Short mmCIF file of C-alpha atoms in Angstrom, two decimals:
data_model
loop_
_atom_site.label_atom_id
_atom_site.label_comp_id
_atom_site.label_asym_id
_atom_site.label_seq_id
_atom_site.Cartn_x
_atom_site.Cartn_y
_atom_site.Cartn_z
CA UNK Z 1 108.64 129.92 94.14
CA UNK Z 2 108.37 130.55 90.41
CA UNK Z 3 105.71 129.02 88.18
CA UNK Z 4 108.39 126.79 86.70
CA UNK Z 5 109.07 125.39 90.17
CA UNK Z 6 105.45 125.27 91.32
CA UNK Z 7 105.23 121.60 90.36
CA UNK Z 8 107.61 119.10 91.97
CA UNK Z 9 109.92 117.25 89.65
CA UNK Z 10 109.47 114.02 91.63
CA UNK Z 11 106.63 113.10 94.00
CA UNK Z 12 106.03 110.00 96.07
CA UNK Z 13 102.48 109.51 97.29
CA UNK Z 14 102.06 106.89 100.07
CA UNK Z 15 104.67 104.65 98.46
CA UNK Z 16 105.48 101.28 100.01
CA UNK Z 17 107.71 98.36 99.12
CA UNK Z 18 107.42 94.76 100.30
CA UNK Z 19 109.74 91.83 99.69
CA UNK Z 20 107.49 88.88 100.45
CA UNK Z 21 106.45 89.35 104.07
CA UNK Z 22 109.20 91.90 104.76
CA UNK Z 23 108.05 95.54 104.74
CA UNK Z 24 111.00 97.65 103.55
CA UNK Z 25 109.08 100.92 103.07
CA UNK Z 26 105.65 101.99 104.23
CA UNK Z 27 103.57 105.10 103.48
CA UNK Z 28 106.40 107.29 102.14
CA UNK Z 29 105.23 110.70 100.91
CA UNK Z 30 107.54 113.51 99.84
CA UNK Z 31 108.27 115.83 96.92
CA UNK Z 32 111.49 117.16 95.42
CA UNK Z 33 111.78 120.30 93.28
CA UNK Z 34 114.31 121.41 90.70
CA UNK Z 35 116.85 123.88 92.04
CA UNK Z 36 116.79 122.66 95.63
CA UNK Z 37 118.60 120.11 97.79
CA UNK Z 38 116.25 117.66 99.52
CA UNK Z 39 117.99 115.52 102.14
CA UNK Z 40 116.72 112.05 103.01
CA UNK Z 41 118.07 111.36 106.46
CA UNK Z 42 118.05 108.08 108.28
CA UNK Z 43 120.22 105.66 110.18
CA UNK Z 44 121.25 102.23 108.90
CA UNK Z 45 118.15 100.14 108.21
CA UNK Z 46 115.91 103.18 107.77
CA UNK Z 47 115.01 102.23 104.18
CA UNK Z 48 117.23 104.70 102.32
CA UNK Z 49 118.69 102.13 99.92
CA UNK Z 50 115.27 100.76 98.95
CA UNK Z 51 113.95 104.27 98.36
CA UNK Z 52 116.93 105.10 96.14
CA UNK Z 53 116.28 102.00 94.05
CA UNK Z 54 112.62 102.94 93.56
CA UNK Z 55 113.56 106.47 92.47
CA UNK Z 56 116.23 105.15 90.10
CA UNK Z 57 114.14 102.39 88.50
CA UNK Z 58 115.84 99.36 90.07
CA UNK Z 59 112.68 98.47 92.06
CA UNK Z 60 109.02 99.27 91.46
CA UNK Z 61 106.82 100.26 94.40
CA UNK Z 62 104.41 97.67 95.78
CA UNK Z 63 101.87 100.33 96.70
CA UNK Z 64 101.35 104.05 96.28
CA UNK Z 65 102.25 106.21 93.30
CA UNK Z 66 105.33 107.98 91.97
CA UNK Z 67 104.91 111.02 89.74
CA UNK Z 68 107.49 112.75 87.54
CA UNK Z 69 106.55 116.23 86.25
CA UNK Z 70 103.08 115.57 87.64
CA UNK Z 71 102.56 112.40 85.58
CA UNK Z 72 102.15 108.95 87.21
CA UNK Z 73 105.35 107.04 86.48
CA UNK Z 74 106.77 103.60 87.20
CA UNK Z 75 110.30 103.10 85.97
CA UNK Z 76 110.94 99.56 84.75
CA UNK Z 77 114.70 100.06 84.54
CA UNK Z 78 117.42 102.60 85.40
CA UNK Z 79 117.58 103.49 81.70
CA UNK Z 80 113.97 104.74 81.83
CA UNK Z 81 114.86 106.91 84.81
CA UNK Z 82 117.87 108.35 82.97
CA UNK Z 83 115.69 109.10 79.95
CA UNK Z 84 113.50 111.22 82.26
CA UNK Z 85 116.55 113.05 83.61
CA UNK Z 86 116.73 111.17 86.93
CA UNK Z 87 120.40 110.24 87.50
CA UNK Z 88 121.68 108.32 90.51
CA UNK Z 89 125.26 108.44 91.78
CA UNK Z 90 125.71 105.36 93.96
CA UNK Z 91 128.40 104.95 96.61
CA UNK Z 92 130.61 102.83 94.32
CA UNK Z 93 130.32 105.60 91.65
CA UNK Z 94 130.20 103.03 88.79
CA UNK Z 95 133.76 103.87 87.80
CA UNK Z 96 136.68 101.71 86.64
CA UNK Z 97 139.82 102.89 88.48
CA UNK Z 98 142.33 101.82 85.80
CA UNK Z 99 140.47 103.56 82.98
CA UNK Z 100 140.98 107.24 82.15
CA UNK Z 101 138.81 110.06 83.42
CA UNK Z 102 137.49 110.55 79.88
CA UNK Z 103 136.50 106.91 79.38
CA UNK Z 104 134.79 106.85 82.78
CA UNK Z 105 133.03 110.13 82.01
CA UNK Z 106 131.29 108.67 78.94
CA UNK Z 107 131.19 104.87 79.53
CA UNK Z 108 129.39 103.74 76.38
CA UNK Z 109 128.18 107.19 75.31
CA UNK Z 110 131.43 108.39 73.75
CA UNK Z 111 131.36 111.00 70.95
CA UNK Z 112 132.14 109.33 67.63
CA UNK Z 113 133.48 110.54 64.31
CA UNK Z 114 133.26 108.99 60.86
CA UNK Z 115 130.38 106.92 59.50
CA UNK Z 116 129.56 103.26 59.22
CA UNK Z 117 132.71 101.11 59.17
CA UNK Z 118 134.95 104.18 59.61
CA UNK Z 119 133.13 105.22 62.81
CA UNK Z 120 135.54 105.60 65.72
CA UNK Z 121 135.93 107.35 69.05
CA UNK Z 122 136.67 111.06 68.78
CA UNK Z 123 139.08 111.13 71.71
CA UNK Z 124 140.23 114.72 71.13
CA UNK Z 125 136.65 116.00 71.36
CA UNK Z 126 135.92 113.74 74.34
CA UNK Z 127 138.96 115.08 76.25
CA UNK Z 128 137.90 118.67 75.47
CA UNK Z 129 134.37 118.04 76.78
CA UNK Z 130 135.68 116.45 79.97
CA UNK Z 131 138.13 119.29 80.58
CA UNK Z 132 135.41 121.92 80.08
CA UNK Z 133 132.74 120.18 82.15
CA UNK Z 134 135.07 119.55 85.07
CA UNK Z 135 136.33 123.14 84.88
CA UNK Z 136 132.71 124.30 85.14
CA UNK Z 137 132.50 122.30 88.38
CA UNK Z 138 135.75 123.86 89.60
CA UNK Z 139 137.99 120.83 88.98
CA UNK Z 140 141.14 121.45 86.97
CA UNK Z 141 142.65 118.19 85.72
CA UNK Z 142 146.08 118.22 84.10
CA UNK Z 143 145.33 115.34 81.76
CA UNK Z 144 141.85 113.81 81.14
CA UNK Z 145 143.69 110.64 80.10
CA UNK Z 146 145.02 110.00 83.61
CA UNK Z 147 143.50 107.03 85.42
CA UNK Z 148 140.46 107.97 87.46
CA UNK Z 149 141.92 105.92 90.31
CA UNK Z 150 144.62 108.57 90.76
CA UNK Z 151 141.99 111.10 91.87
CA UNK Z 152 140.97 111.63 95.47
CA UNK Z 153 137.63 110.34 96.73
CA UNK Z 154 136.11 113.81 96.63
CA UNK Z 155 137.32 114.41 93.07
CA UNK Z 156 135.86 111.09 91.91
CA UNK Z 157 132.52 112.07 93.42
CA UNK Z 158 132.68 115.36 91.55
CA UNK Z 159 133.52 113.60 88.27
CA UNK Z 160 130.43 111.40 88.78
CA UNK Z 161 128.28 114.49 89.45
CA UNK Z 162 129.67 116.34 86.42
CA UNK Z 163 129.07 113.23 84.27
CA UNK Z 164 125.42 113.06 85.32
CA UNK Z 165 124.90 116.78 84.72
CA UNK Z 166 126.48 116.63 81.25
CA UNK Z 167 124.28 113.72 80.21
CA UNK Z 168 121.13 115.69 80.97
CA UNK Z 169 120.28 115.07 84.63
CA UNK Z 170 117.47 117.25 85.94
CA UNK Z 171 117.45 115.48 89.30
CA UNK Z 172 120.58 114.09 90.93
CA UNK Z 173 120.19 111.34 93.53
CA UNK Z 174 123.37 111.12 95.61
CA UNK Z 175 123.80 108.01 97.74
CA UNK Z 176 125.93 108.81 100.82
CA UNK Z 177 128.36 110.94 98.75
CA UNK Z 178 130.44 112.02 101.77
CA UNK Z 179 130.38 108.84 103.88
CA UNK Z 180 133.98 107.76 103.20
CA UNK Z 181 135.51 111.24 102.90
CA UNK Z 182 137.49 113.42 105.26
CA UNK Z 183 136.41 116.92 106.26
CA UNK Z 184 138.19 118.71 103.41
CA UNK Z 185 137.06 116.28 100.69
CA UNK Z 186 133.48 116.33 102.01
CA UNK Z 187 133.47 120.13 101.83
CA UNK Z 188 134.56 119.93 98.16
CA UNK Z 189 131.66 117.61 97.31
CA UNK Z 190 129.16 119.82 99.15
CA UNK Z 191 130.42 122.84 97.23
CA UNK Z 192 129.77 121.07 93.93
CA UNK Z 193 126.31 120.03 95.12
CA UNK Z 194 125.61 123.71 95.74
CA UNK Z 195 126.87 124.51 92.22
CA UNK Z 196 124.50 121.92 90.73
CA UNK Z 197 121.61 123.50 92.65
CA UNK Z 198 122.61 126.95 91.37
CA UNK Z 199 122.33 125.59 87.81
CA UNK Z 200 118.69 124.67 88.46
CA UNK Z 201 119.27 120.97 89.03
CA UNK Z 202 117.39 119.24 91.83
CA UNK Z 203 119.38 117.13 94.28
CA UNK Z 204 118.16 114.33 96.54
CA UNK Z 205 120.95 113.91 99.06
CA UNK Z 206 120.78 110.61 100.96
CA UNK Z 207 122.89 110.47 104.10
CA UNK Z 208 122.97 109.58 107.79
CA UNK Z 209 125.38 112.43 108.61
CA UNK Z 210 123.42 115.45 109.79
CA UNK Z 211 126.59 117.58 109.97
CA UNK Z 212 127.07 117.21 106.21
CA UNK Z 213 123.37 117.46 105.37
CA UNK Z 214 122.28 120.49 107.39
CA UNK Z 215 124.55 123.16 105.82
CA UNK Z 216 123.56 122.25 102.23
CA UNK Z 217 119.90 121.18 102.51
CA UNK Z 218 116.78 123.19 101.74
CA UNK Z 219 114.39 120.48 103.00
CA UNK Z 220 114.67 117.34 105.10
CA UNK Z 221 112.69 114.12 105.08
CA UNK Z 222 113.44 111.85 108.04
CA UNK Z 223 113.26 108.07 107.65
CA UNK Z 224 113.16 105.56 110.46
CA UNK Z 225 112.58 101.82 110.02
CA UNK Z 226 110.96 102.21 106.63
CA UNK Z 227 108.63 105.06 107.58
CA UNK Z 228 108.81 108.80 107.00
CA UNK Z 229 108.75 110.92 110.13
CA UNK Z 230 107.92 114.16 108.39
CA UNK Z 231 109.34 116.66 105.89
CA UNK Z 232 110.65 120.00 107.13
CA UNK Z 233 111.99 123.14 105.53
CA UNK Z 234 115.33 124.23 106.93
CA UNK Z 235 113.73 127.32 108.47
CA UNK Z 236 111.34 125.08 110.45
CA UNK Z 237 113.82 122.85 112.26
CA UNK Z 238 117.22 123.19 113.91
CA UNK Z 239 120.18 120.86 113.48
CA UNK Z 240 119.72 119.60 117.05
CA UNK Z 241 116.05 118.83 116.45
CA UNK Z 242 116.89 116.92 113.27
CA UNK Z 243 119.46 114.86 115.17
CA UNK Z 244 116.97 114.09 117.93
CA UNK Z 245 114.32 112.96 115.46
CA UNK Z 246 116.82 110.77 113.62
CA UNK Z 247 118.26 109.05 116.68
CA UNK Z 248 115.11 109.13 118.80
CA UNK Z 249 114.86 111.32 121.89
CA UNK Z 250 114.42 108.27 124.14
CA UNK Z 251 117.68 106.71 122.88
CA UNK Z 252 119.61 109.94 123.33
CA UNK Z 253 118.25 110.41 126.85
CA UNK Z 254 119.15 106.82 127.74
CA UNK Z 255 122.68 107.37 126.39
CA UNK Z 256 123.11 110.59 128.39
CA UNK Z 257 121.85 108.93 131.59
CA UNK Z 258 124.25 106.03 131.05
CA UNK Z 259 127.20 108.37 130.48
CA UNK Z 260 126.31 110.34 133.62
CA UNK Z 261 126.10 107.11 135.62
CA UNK Z 262 129.52 105.93 134.43
CA UNK Z 263 131.09 109.33 135.07
CA UNK Z 264 129.70 109.32 138.58
CA UNK Z 265 131.24 105.97 139.50
CA UNK Z 266 134.43 106.02 141.56
CA UNK Z 267 137.31 103.90 140.32
CA UNK Z 268 138.79 101.64 142.99
CA UNK Z 269 142.53 102.17 143.55
CA UNK Z 270 144.83 99.60 142.02
CA UNK Z 271 147.11 97.80 144.47
CA UNK Z 272 150.65 96.87 143.60
#
């Protein structure tokens, strides 16, 4: 690891989050570096959504410490996180289907021309930027003015990733980016995640699908019921071991025993 990467971009040190008497997260410790994909894996109710909101500035931790570039940090809003280069792509993608790709790409940060009362949107420049940035991600759009709703789910995910990268993201937080996609579309998104990593951008990939996470990840942190069950480099753990830790070996054994029991039962013949 180079000197530039010796320090994590984001660190969580024994972070917890409570909502009244409800403990959503407890004693979460992990670190994410630039230029790598760090997968946060967990089933429904594991605490992934709460952790995303802490990293993106929606919530502040109740206990523990978050550090960005080695400095203690507590984001008071998503805007503060964006200013530090921490961009989150949520499942709904924050896109307006009936608006153009270009308008969705900028959403309030459009390039302008003219001054004062003559200031207006420079649509020609905006379209050129969108075309170039999407081409860099491997997406060739015929017309940046087409409605973003005409794109496939995988293409919309890639537009959201390209938008975050263009606006200065150093760390991308992707919330279940492949959950509603088919095999082909999911493979497209994973390819663009790999391209973002190759450009030196860190990626925190939140998912419950080990089959999508394992091929792309460099590290894994496993969450279960608001607690972290360890962080592993890909070389330290197999896909089967990750699955067992996520689901729980006892649950998987119980399921296998139940399936064996059902398969061993004889079906009584049906009389006419």
